[in-house]
XYZ file of N, CA, C and O in Angstrom:
364
model
N 0.038 155.323 260.392
C 1.057 155.779 261.304
C 2.386 155.868 260.549
O 2.771 154.935 259.842
N 3.121 156.965 260.704
C 4.389 157.124 259.984
C 5.454 156.145 260.475
O 5.487 155.760 261.643
N 6.308 155.767 259.556
C 7.405 154.859 259.876
C 8.627 155.672 260.284
O 8.984 156.639 259.611
N 9.270 155.269 261.376
C 10.498 155.934 261.810
C 11.672 155.407 260.985
O 11.786 154.203 260.751
N 12.512 156.310 260.536
C 13.706 155.924 259.792
C 14.934 156.144 260.665
O 15.020 157.113 261.402
N 15.858 155.205 260.579
C 17.082 155.237 261.363
C 18.237 155.634 260.440
O 18.559 154.906 259.497
N 18.865 156.788 260.688
C 20.017 157.180 259.873
C 21.252 156.375 260.267
O 21.431 156.012 261.431
N 22.096 156.099 259.276
C 23.328 155.371 259.553
C 24.432 155.821 258.598
O 24.165 156.394 257.548
N 25.650 155.555 259.012
C 26.826 155.778 258.178
C 27.424 154.421 257.897
O 27.472 153.558 258.777
N 27.861 154.218 256.672
C 28.414 152.927 256.276
C 29.768 153.143 255.620
O 29.922 154.020 254.775
N 30.730 152.340 256.023
C 32.027 152.311 255.374
C 32.089 151.015 254.570
O 31.963 149.930 255.117
N 32.236 151.148 253.261
C 32.324 149.995 252.371
C 33.768 149.859 251.902
O 34.343 150.805 251.384
N 34.330 148.682 252.111
C 35.714 148.416 251.731
C 35.745 147.299 250.704
O 35.046 146.295 250.846
N 36.567 147.477 249.694
C 36.672 146.482 248.628
C 37.284 145.192 249.183
O 38.160 145.228 250.047
N 36.804 144.081 248.719
C 37.397 142.793 249.086
C 38.592 142.539 248.181
O 38.595 142.936 247.015
N 39.580 141.867 248.711
C 40.852 141.674 248.026
C 40.699 141.134 246.609
O 41.402 141.548 245.704
N 39.796 140.221 246.388
C 39.670 139.599 245.068
C 38.706 140.344 244.136
O 38.462 139.888 243.029
N 38.179 141.507 244.576
C 37.180 142.220 243.769
C 37.558 143.677 243.503
O 36.670 144.508 243.277
N 38.837 143.998 243.499
C 39.262 145.383 243.272
C 38.758 145.924 241.942
O 38.380 147.087 241.833
N 38.737 145.093 240.923
C 38.328 145.535 239.588
C 36.854 145.933 239.513
O 36.458 146.693 238.637
N 36.023 145.478 240.437
C 34.592 145.790 240.382
C 34.161 146.809 241.444
O 32.961 147.065 241.592
N 35.109 147.429 242.150
C 34.760 148.327 243.255
C 33.879 149.484 242.798
O 32.833 149.751 243.380
N 34.259 150.194 241.749
C 33.475 151.344 241.277
C 32.093 150.901 240.792
O 31.094 151.573 241.039
N 32.032 149.789 240.115
C 30.741 149.264 239.650
C 29.872 148.892 240.844
O 28.671 149.178 240.869
N 30.472 148.261 241.856
C 29.722 147.913 243.067
C 29.177 149.163 243.751
O 28.040 149.175 244.218
N 29.983 150.235 243.810
C 29.511 151.488 244.414
C 28.346 152.076 243.630
O 27.377 152.557 244.217
N 28.444 152.038 242.308
C 27.345 152.549 241.483
C 26.068 151.754 241.722
O 24.985 152.323 241.840
N 26.192 150.439 241.794
C 25.010 149.613 242.060
C 24.490 149.839 243.470
O 23.286 149.810 243.706
N 25.399 150.063 244.409
C 25.025 150.292 245.804
C 24.214 151.569 245.960
O 23.293 151.633 246.769
N 24.520 152.586 245.177
C 23.843 153.876 245.317
C 22.756 154.106 244.275
O 22.203 155.201 244.213
N 22.429 153.107 243.488
C 21.397 153.285 242.464
C 20.070 153.690 243.111
O 19.687 153.182 244.158
N 19.387 154.610 242.482
C 18.188 155.210 243.079
C 16.971 154.300 243.084
O 16.009 154.568 243.796
N 16.962 153.235 242.320
C 15.767 152.387 242.272
C 15.693 151.374 243.416
O 14.759 150.626 243.517
N 16.688 151.354 244.306
C 16.646 150.439 245.447
C 15.977 151.163 246.602
O 16.524 152.063 247.214
N 14.750 150.801 246.913
C 13.948 151.549 247.890
C 14.186 151.141 249.334
O 13.807 151.852 250.246
N 14.816 150.001 249.589
C 14.926 149.544 250.980
C 15.966 150.309 251.785
O 15.911 150.342 252.991
N 16.930 150.971 251.170
C 17.908 151.785 251.901
C 18.657 152.684 250.928
O 19.750 152.371 250.504
N 18.062 153.828 250.542
C 18.776 154.726 249.636
C 20.064 155.237 250.284
O 20.091 155.544 251.467
N 21.143 155.286 249.504
C 22.451 155.668 250.018
C 23.063 156.799 249.199
O 22.879 156.857 247.986
N 23.805 157.657 249.871
C 24.564 158.722 249.222
C 26.030 158.552 249.577
O 26.372 158.299 250.741
N 26.911 158.712 248.588
C 28.350 158.640 248.838
C 28.800 159.965 249.448
O 28.508 161.031 248.919
N 29.500 159.881 250.574
C 30.046 161.057 251.228
C 31.479 161.281 250.758
O 31.877 162.393 250.442
N 32.236 160.195 250.691
C 33.648 160.262 250.298
C 34.057 158.891 249.792
O 33.592 157.877 250.299
N 34.938 158.849 248.781
C 35.417 157.545 248.324
C 36.830 157.642 247.759
O 37.258 158.699 247.301
N 37.527 156.514 247.839
C 38.843 156.338 247.230
C 38.727 155.127 246.311
O 37.619 154.666 246.044
N 39.843 154.585 245.883
C 39.804 153.400 245.021
C 39.526 152.109 245.782
O 39.293 151.069 245.165
N 39.566 152.146 247.108
C 39.371 150.924 247.891
C 38.347 151.056 249.015
O 37.981 150.063 249.631
N 37.885 152.278 249.294
C 36.985 152.483 250.431
C 36.031 153.634 250.126
O 36.406 154.583 249.448
N 34.821 153.532 250.648
C 33.839 154.603 250.496
C 33.049 154.767 251.782
O 32.772 153.786 252.474
N 32.718 155.999 252.087
C 31.852 156.305 253.220
C 30.525 156.762 252.634
O 30.493 157.636 251.761
N 29.455 156.134 253.099
C 28.117 156.430 252.588
C 27.182 156.749 253.741
O 27.418 156.322 254.879
N 26.114 157.487 253.436
C 25.078 157.783 254.411
C 23.752 157.284 253.877
O 23.506 157.345 252.677
N 22.926 156.821 254.794
C 21.606 156.355 254.394
C 20.653 156.344 255.575
O 21.003 156.750 256.676
N 19.457 155.854 255.315
C 18.442 155.701 256.352
C 17.612 154.478 255.994
O 17.402 154.182 254.820
N 17.171 153.783 257.015
C 16.408 152.560 256.810
C 15.257 152.543 257.817
O 15.407 153.059 258.936
N 14.102 152.000 257.434
C 12.993 151.937 258.389
C 13.380 151.165 259.659
O 14.094 150.159 259.590
N 12.924 151.654 260.783
C 13.212 151.003 262.058
C 12.633 149.597 262.065
O 11.499 149.372 261.649
N 13.450 148.634 262.519
C 13.018 147.238 262.586
C 13.940 146.495 263.544
O 14.799 147.102 264.181
N 13.778 145.185 263.614
C 14.673 144.389 264.468
C 16.106 144.452 263.958
O 17.037 144.233 264.715
N 16.293 144.797 262.683
C 17.633 144.871 262.108
C 18.374 146.144 262.510
O 19.570 146.237 262.302
N 17.675 147.119 263.058
C 18.320 148.377 263.429
C 18.615 148.467 264.925
O 18.899 149.539 265.434
N 18.580 147.351 265.610
C 18.826 147.331 267.053
C 20.281 147.669 267.383
O 20.558 148.443 268.287
N 21.208 147.080 266.641
C 22.638 147.324 266.875
C 23.341 147.569 265.540
O 22.822 147.225 264.476
N 24.532 148.135 265.625
C 25.352 148.340 264.426
C 25.623 147.005 263.735
O 25.525 146.895 262.516
N 25.943 145.985 264.522
C 26.281 144.666 263.964
C 25.075 144.028 263.271
O 25.222 143.440 262.195
N 23.889 144.147 263.864
C 22.714 143.536 263.234
C 22.363 144.243 261.931
O 21.984 143.599 260.946
N 22.530 145.554 261.875
C 22.266 146.279 260.633
C 23.322 145.941 259.581
O 22.990 145.746 258.413
N 24.578 145.832 259.986
C 25.641 145.459 259.043
C 25.364 144.082 258.447
O 25.488 143.882 257.234
N 24.974 143.136 259.283
C 24.674 141.779 258.805
C 23.486 141.802 257.836
O 23.524 141.179 256.777
N 22.443 142.528 258.192
C 21.252 142.637 257.349
C 21.597 143.245 255.981
O 21.222 142.709 254.941
N 22.320 144.362 255.990
C 22.666 145.017 254.724
C 23.616 144.165 253.890
O 23.474 144.081 252.669
N 24.578 143.518 254.539
C 25.506 142.644 253.816
C 24.740 141.525 253.110
O 24.980 141.253 251.940
N 23.794 140.916 253.808
C 22.980 139.851 253.208
C 22.146 140.377 252.040
O 22.054 139.737 250.999
N 21.539 141.545 252.188
C 20.711 142.124 251.116
C 21.550 142.455 249.887
O 21.118 142.229 248.760
N 22.726 143.004 250.101
C 23.558 143.417 248.967
C 24.055 142.229 248.164
O 24.049 142.255 246.939
N 24.469 141.187 248.830
C 24.963 140.010 248.123
C 23.812 139.322 247.396
O 23.943 138.909 246.246
N 22.656 139.247 248.034
C 21.499 138.588 247.439
C 20.912 139.414 246.294
O 20.662 138.897 245.216
N 20.701 140.703 246.530
C 20.041 141.556 245.541
C 20.910 141.876 244.331
O 20.447 141.885 243.215
N 22.169 142.183 244.556
C 22.989 142.740 243.490
C 24.317 142.037 243.272
O 25.104 142.473 242.456
N 24.597 140.998 244.028
C 25.885 140.322 243.914
C 27.042 141.302 244.113
O 28.018 141.293 243.379
N 26.893 142.184 245.102
C 27.906 143.176 245.433
C 28.828 142.581 246.487
O 28.370 142.013 247.476
N 30.126 142.712 246.268
C 31.107 142.107 247.167
C 31.940 143.185 247.856
O 33.042 143.510 247.429
N 31.387 143.722 248.939
C 32.067 144.729 249.741
C 31.967 144.326 251.206
O 30.993 143.718 251.621
N 32.975 144.683 251.980
C 32.894 144.501 253.423
C 32.321 145.786 254.005
O 32.755 146.888 253.654
N 31.328 145.652 254.892
C 30.628 146.806 255.428
C 30.868 146.973 256.916
O 30.865 146.001 257.662
N 31.046 148.211 257.320
C 31.066 148.582 258.739
C 30.002 149.657 258.895
O 30.000 150.651 258.169
N 29.089 149.446 259.821
C 27.932 150.326 259.990
C 28.002 151.041 261.324
O 28.383 150.460 262.338
N 27.573 152.300 261.321
C 27.435 153.051 262.551
C 26.060 153.712 262.534
O 25.805 154.604 261.712
N 25.174 153.250 263.409
C 23.838 153.836 263.499
C 23.964 155.149 264.267
O 24.610 155.211 265.309
N 23.339 156.184 263.731
C 23.400 157.492 264.384
C 22.274 157.600 265.377
O 21.113 157.574 265.017
N 22.633 157.658 266.633
C 21.638 157.688 267.714
C 21.516 159.076 268.285
O 22.361 159.838 268.350
């Protein structure tokens, strides 16, 4: 049975103490070898980026807040990326 994917938009904002690593964090965030949520940059500045992605439907895709929490936990654990995320699930 095919898996349903949930599209979302993410705004990633640099944390105050990590300005020097923002571009590196974005590169790691969009690296193609991460299969759990491939992301594309739509627009970015030196402190903020808007990205688009899709993730398999699960309990984490119930609300914007639950997906933001899930992705924030994965990013810090997987890649030591320090960005604040705001998620908007496209319904």
